PDB file of C-alpha atoms in Angstrom:
ATOM      1  CA  MET A  30     -25.798  24.664-157.258  1.00 58.00           C
ATOM      2  CA  HIS A  31     -23.165  27.059-158.573  1.00 62.00           C
ATOM      3  CA  THR A  32     -23.511  30.690-157.601  1.00 64.00           C
ATOM      4  CA  GLN A  33     -21.874  33.270-159.749  1.00 67.00           C
ATOM      5  CA  GLN A  34     -19.293  35.463-158.085  1.00 64.00           C
ATOM      6  CA  PRO A  35     -19.692  39.206-158.641  1.00 62.00           C
ATOM      7  CA  GLN A  36     -17.270  40.371-161.279  1.00 67.00           C
ATOM      8  CA  ARG A  37     -14.551  42.700-160.159  1.00 68.00           C
ATOM      9  CA  PRO A  38     -13.182  45.154-162.658  1.00 76.00           C
ATOM     10  CA  THR A  39      -9.629  44.507-163.776  1.00 85.00           C
ATOM     11  CA  PRO A  40      -7.056  47.154-164.709  1.00 88.00           C
ATOM     12  CA  ARG A  41      -7.370  46.293-168.409  1.00 90.00           C
ATOM     13  CA  LEU A  42     -10.162  48.738-169.214  1.00 90.00           C
ATOM     14  CA  PRO A  43      -8.553  51.740-167.475  1.00 91.00           C
ATOM     15  CA  PHE A  44      -5.268  50.865-169.223  1.00 92.00           C
ATOM     16  CA  VAL A  45      -6.975  50.726-172.628  1.00 93.00           C
ATOM     17  CA  GLN A  46      -8.600  54.081-171.904  1.00 92.00           C
ATOM     18  CA  LEU A  47      -5.242  55.616-170.961  1.00 92.00           C
ATOM     19  CA  LEU A  48      -3.726  54.423-174.228  1.00 93.00           C
ATOM     20  CA  GLU A  49      -6.730  55.566-176.278  1.00 93.00           C
ATOM     21  CA  ASN A  50      -6.681  59.035-174.699  1.00 91.00           C
ATOM     22  CA  ASN A  51      -2.979  59.268-175.628  1.00 90.00           C
ATOM     23  CA  ALA A  52      -2.132  61.694-172.834  1.00 92.00           C
ATOM     24  CA  PRO A  53       1.045  60.369-171.206  1.00 96.00           C
ATOM     25  CA  GLN A  54       2.708  62.289-168.388  1.00 97.00           C
ATOM     26  CA  ALA A  55       6.201  61.609-169.776  1.00 98.00           C
ATOM     27  CA  MET A  56       7.811  60.275-172.917  1.00 97.00           C
ATOM     28  CA  ALA A  57      11.148  59.618-174.552  1.00 98.00           C
ATOM     29  CA  TRP A  58      11.834  60.112-178.264  1.00 98.00           C
ATOM     30  CA  VAL A  59      14.296  57.333-179.057  1.00 98.00           C
ATOM     31  CA  THR A  60      16.778  57.657-181.896  1.00 98.00           C
ATOM     32  CA  GLY A  61      19.383  55.251-183.175  1.00 98.00           C
ATOM     33  CA  GLY A  62      23.121  55.601-182.855  1.00 96.00           C
ATOM     34  CA  SER A  63      25.903  54.580-185.204  1.00 94.00           C
ATOM     35  CA  ALA A  64      25.001  50.860-184.923  1.00 93.00           C
ATOM     36  CA  ALA A  65      21.353  51.447-185.939  1.00 95.00           C
ATOM     37  CA  PRO A  66      20.949  54.920-187.470  1.00 96.00           C
ATOM     38  CA  GLN A  67      17.525  54.044-188.925  1.00 96.00           C
ATOM     39  CA  LEU A  68      16.065  53.290-185.462  1.00 97.00           C
ATOM     40  CA  SER A  69      13.433  55.667-184.077  1.00 98.00           C
ATOM     41  CA  GLY A  70      10.527  55.421-181.701  1.00 98.00           C
ATOM     42  CA  LEU A  71       8.540  56.767-178.819  1.00 98.00           C
ATOM     43  CA  VAL A  72       8.241  55.393-175.297  1.00 98.00           C
ATOM     44  CA  LYS A  73       5.328  56.835-173.293  1.00 98.00           C
ATOM     45  CA  PHE A  74       4.729  56.719-169.548  1.00 98.00           C
ATOM     46  CA  TYR A  75       1.223  57.014-168.063  1.00 97.00           C
ATOM     47  CA  ASP A  76       0.225  57.410-164.404  1.00 95.00           C
ATOM     48  CA  THR A  77      -2.409  54.861-163.467  1.00 94.00           C
ATOM     49  CA  PRO A  78      -5.057  54.741-160.750  1.00 91.00           C
ATOM     50  CA  TYR A  79      -3.245  51.678-159.361  1.00 90.00           C
ATOM     51  CA  GLY A  80      -0.104  53.439-158.156  1.00 89.00           C
ATOM     52  CA  GLY A  81       2.105  52.185-160.965  1.00 93.00           C
ATOM     53  CA  VAL A  82       3.079  53.267-164.453  1.00 97.00           C
ATOM     54  CA  LEU A  83       1.754  52.050-167.789  1.00 97.00           C
ATOM     55  CA  VAL A  84       4.591  51.962-170.340  1.00 98.00           C
ATOM     56  CA  GLU A  85       3.944  51.962-174.088  1.00 98.00           C
ATOM     57  CA  ALA A  86       6.764  51.612-176.601  1.00 98.00           C
ATOM     58  CA  GLU A  87       6.595  51.826-180.398  1.00 98.00           C
ATOM     59  CA  VAL A  88       9.864  51.446-182.281  1.00 98.00           C
ATOM     60  CA  PHE A  89      10.738  51.412-185.977  1.00 97.00           C
ATOM     61  CA  GLY A  90      13.960  50.537-187.785  1.00 95.00           C
ATOM     62  CA  LEU A  91      15.245  47.792-185.506  1.00 95.00           C
ATOM     63  CA  PRO A  92      18.210  45.900-187.000  1.00 92.00           C
ATOM     64  CA  ASN A  93      16.137  42.968-188.342  1.00 80.00           C
ATOM     65  CA  ILE A  94      14.154  45.244-190.679  1.00 77.00           C
ATOM     66  CA  SER A  95      15.649  43.902-193.916  1.00 78.00           C
ATOM     67  CA  THR A  96      15.130  40.210-193.139  1.00 78.00           C
ATOM     68  CA  PRO A  97      11.648  39.151-194.347  1.00 77.00           C
ATOM     69  CA  GLY A  98       9.626  37.584-191.545  1.00 76.00           C
ATOM     70  CA  ALA A  99      12.413  38.131-189.006  1.00 79.00           C
ATOM     71  CA  THR A 100      11.728  38.363-185.286  1.00 85.00           C
ATOM     72  CA  ASP A 101      14.210  39.123-182.565  1.00 91.00           C
ATOM     73  CA  PHE A 102      14.268  40.398-178.986  1.00 95.00           C
ATOM     74  CA  TYR A 103      15.882  43.665-177.920  1.00 96.00           C
ATOM     75  CA  ALA A 104      16.523  44.681-174.313  1.00 95.00           C
ATOM     76  CA  LEU A 105      14.726  47.801-173.115  1.00 97.00           C
ATOM     77  CA  HIS A 106      16.023  49.550-170.007  1.00 96.00           C
ATOM     78  CA  ILE A 107      15.804  52.817-168.124  1.00 97.00           C
ATOM     79  CA  HIS A 108      19.336  54.039-167.429  1.00 96.00           C
ATOM     80  CA  GLU A 109      20.491  56.367-164.637  1.00 96.00           C
ATOM     81  CA  ASN A 110      21.561  59.333-166.755  1.00 97.00           C
ATOM     82  CA  GLY A 111      19.621  61.297-169.331  1.00 98.00           C
ATOM     83  CA  ASP A 112      22.638  61.876-171.558  1.00 98.00           C
ATOM     84  CA  CYS A 113      22.415  60.170-174.959  1.00 98.00           C
ATOM     85  CA  SER A 114      25.546  61.845-176.330  1.00 97.00           C
ATOM     86  CA  GLN A 115      28.696  60.120-177.573  1.00 96.00           C
ATOM     87  CA  ASP A 116      26.833  57.137-179.028  1.00 95.00           C
ATOM     88  CA  PHE A 117      25.012  56.585-175.713  1.00 97.00           C
ATOM     89  CA  THR A 118      28.156  55.975-173.619  1.00 96.00           C
ATOM     90  CA  ARG A 119      27.034  58.464-170.939  1.00 97.00           C
ATOM     91  CA  THR A 120      23.724  56.843-169.950  1.00 97.00           C
ATOM     92  CA  GLY A 121      25.209  55.137-166.886  1.00 94.00           C
ATOM     93  CA  GLU A 122      23.978  51.887-165.400  1.00 91.00           C
ATOM     94  CA  HIS A 123      20.417  50.600-165.225  1.00 91.00           C
ATOM     95  CA  TYR A 124      18.225  52.755-163.024  1.00 94.00           C
ATOM     96  CA  GLY A 125      17.823  51.129-159.633  1.00 89.00           C
ATOM     97  CA  PRO A 126      17.334  53.219-156.518  1.00 84.00           C
ATOM     98  CA  GLY A 127      18.124  50.301-154.202  1.00 78.00           C
ATOM     99  CA  THR A 128      20.854  47.694-154.141  1.00 79.00           C
ATOM    100  CA  GLU A 129      18.953  45.039-156.083  1.00 80.00           C
ATOM    101  CA  PRO A 130      20.979  43.025-158.606  1.00 77.00           C
ATOM    102  CA  HIS A 131      19.936  42.629-162.219  1.00 77.00           C
ATOM    103  CA  PRO A 132      17.159  41.833-163.256  1.00 80.00           C
ATOM    104  CA  ASP A 133      15.498  43.458-160.238  1.00 80.00           C
ATOM    105  CA  HIS A 134      16.567  47.039-161.003  1.00 85.00           C
ATOM    106  CA  ALA A 135      13.570  49.327-161.408  1.00 90.00           C
ATOM    107  CA  GLY A 136      14.925  50.114-164.885  1.00 92.00           C
ATOM    108  CA  ASP A 137      14.910  46.493-166.086  1.00 92.00           C
ATOM    109  CA  LEU A 138      11.912  46.500-168.419  1.00 95.00           C
ATOM    110  CA  LEU A 139      10.245  43.884-170.590  1.00 94.00           C
ATOM    111  CA  PRO A 140      12.103  43.222-173.851  1.00 95.00           C
ATOM    112  CA  LEU A 141      10.893  44.449-177.213  1.00 97.00           C
ATOM    113  CA  MET A 142      10.025  41.802-179.777  1.00 95.00           C
ATOM    114  CA  GLY A 143      10.991  43.232-183.142  1.00 94.00           C
ATOM    115  CA  ASN A 144       9.132  41.900-186.156  1.00 92.00           C
ATOM    116  CA  GLN A 145      10.967  42.845-189.322  1.00 91.00           C
ATOM    117  CA  GLY A 146      12.169  46.093-187.730  1.00 93.00           C
ATOM    118  CA  TYR A 147       8.976  47.060-185.859  1.00 95.00           C
ATOM    119  CA  ALA A 148       8.036  46.591-182.198  1.00 97.00           C
ATOM    120  CA  TRP A 149       5.055  47.660-180.101  1.00 98.00           C
ATOM    121  CA  SER A 150       4.609  46.860-176.451  1.00 97.00           C
ATOM    122  CA  ALA A 151       2.574  47.994-173.459  1.00 97.00           C
ATOM    123  CA  PHE A 152       2.992  46.835-169.875  1.00 96.00           C
ATOM    124  CA  TYR A 153       2.361  47.871-166.287  1.00 97.00           C
ATOM    125  CA  ASP A 154       5.183  48.409-163.774  1.00 95.00           C
ATOM    126  CA  LYS A 155       4.964  49.303-160.078  1.00 95.00           C
ATOM    127  CA  ARG A 156       8.708  49.547-159.372  1.00 93.00           C
ATOM    128  CA  PHE A 157       8.957  53.272-160.137  1.00 95.00           C
ATOM    129  CA  ARG A 158       6.901  56.420-160.394  1.00 96.00           C
ATOM    130  CA  ILE A 159       7.091  58.871-163.274  1.00 96.00           C
ATOM    131  CA  ALA A 160       8.744  61.465-161.004  1.00 96.00           C
ATOM    132  CA  ASP A 161      11.531  58.918-160.326  1.00 96.00           C
ATOM    133  CA  ILE A 162      12.468  58.530-163.991  1.00 97.00           C
ATOM    134  CA  MET A 163      12.208  62.118-165.296  1.00 98.00           C
ATOM    135  CA  GLY A 164      15.472  63.166-166.897  1.00 98.00           C
ATOM    136  CA  ARG A 165      16.784  59.594-167.140  1.00 98.00           C
ATOM    137  CA  SER A 166      17.168  57.718-170.425  1.00 98.00           C
ATOM    138  CA  VAL A 167      15.420  54.843-172.161  1.00 98.00           C
ATOM    139  CA  VAL A 168      17.942  52.602-173.928  1.00 98.00           C
ATOM    140  CA  ILE A 169      17.397  49.869-176.510  1.00 98.00           C
ATOM    141  CA  HIS A 170      20.151  47.256-176.745  1.00 96.00           C
ATOM    142  CA  ALA A 171      21.239  45.125-179.719  1.00 94.00           C
ATOM    143  CA  LYS A 172      20.448  41.807-178.007  1.00 93.00           C
ATOM    144  CA  ARG A 173      17.936  40.352-175.633  1.00 92.00           C
ATOM    145  CA  ASP A 174      18.463  40.630-171.905  1.00 90.00           C
ATOM    146  CA  ASP A 175      19.315  37.204-170.440  1.00 88.00           C
ATOM    147  CA  PHE A 176      17.868  38.298-167.053  1.00 86.00           C
ATOM    148  CA  SER A 177      20.778  36.778-165.140  1.00 86.00           C
ATOM    149  CA  SER A 178      24.217  38.109-166.174  1.00 84.00           C
ATOM    150  CA  GLN A 179      25.564  40.849-163.930  1.00 82.00           C
ATOM    151  CA  PRO A 180      25.449  43.749-163.900  1.00 78.00           C
ATOM    152  CA  SER A 181      23.176  44.305-166.912  1.00 75.00           C
ATOM    153  CA  GLY A 182      21.958  41.102-168.561  1.00 82.00           C
ATOM    154  CA  ASP A 183      24.529  40.769-171.374  1.00 87.00           C
ATOM    155  CA  ALA A 184      22.233  42.800-173.622  1.00 91.00           C
ATOM    156  CA  GLY A 185      24.906  44.019-176.016  1.00 91.00           C
ATOM    157  CA  ALA A 186      25.551  47.413-177.512  1.00 94.00           C
ATOM    158  CA  LYS A 187      23.289  50.399-176.948  1.00 96.00           C
ATOM    159  CA  ILE A 188      21.596  50.977-180.308  1.00 97.00           C
ATOM    160  CA  GLY A 189      18.905  53.511-179.369  1.00 98.00           C
ATOM    161  CA  CYS A 190      18.423  56.156-176.696  1.00 98.00           C
ATOM    162  CA  GLY A 191      15.974  58.855-175.631  1.00 98.00           C
ATOM    163  CA  VAL A 192      15.706  61.139-172.611  1.00 98.00           C
ATOM    164  CA  ILE A 193      12.528  60.897-170.532  1.00 98.00           C
ATOM    165  CA  ARG A 194      10.808  64.292-170.404  1.00 98.00           C
ATOM    166  CA  ALA A 195       7.447  65.689-169.371  1.00 97.00           C
ATOM    167  CA  ALA A 196       4.911  65.180-172.131  1.00 93.00           C
ATOM    168  CA  SER A 197       3.410  68.233-173.785  1.00 78.00           C
ATOM    169  CA  PRO A 198      -0.263  68.656-172.986  1.00 65.00           C
ATOM    170  CA  VAL A 199      -2.630  67.650-175.772  1.00 55.00           C
ATOM    171  CA  VAL A 200      -4.612  70.623-177.108  1.00 48.00           C
TER     172      VAL A 200
END
């Protein structure tokens, strides 16, 4: 005879509630540089009851926007410096408080999958806290991250950047 195990709640429902309440603790408004001036988006960071961070990214104007039905991957990273000036040349390396090689830096995030210029993604990450990334930058690269090349995954040019700041309270 099969006895049913008691169901344990998973993080999915609290994560959905965090996204529905739309009250992140930090966010980065991402804008495109000279290689992708039409690019714009918002990356939000939510504290979770599980000790990690829920990351939500929504991006418009990725380079494949004019190719009907096109999909492509774009690397998404947190970089050390929150300076998006000079076409994003001052963002520094990937954020990584330890000595881990790529792709184990805390700033090595899941790639964006752009569908005809649009991407939306949400994922959970326990490698950093929101306090650790305040004032740093979120960078979108022109190519996918190969998750092996050193020091940064051969992800290509920086095409979008935004500084991570405290989110304004919702009123």
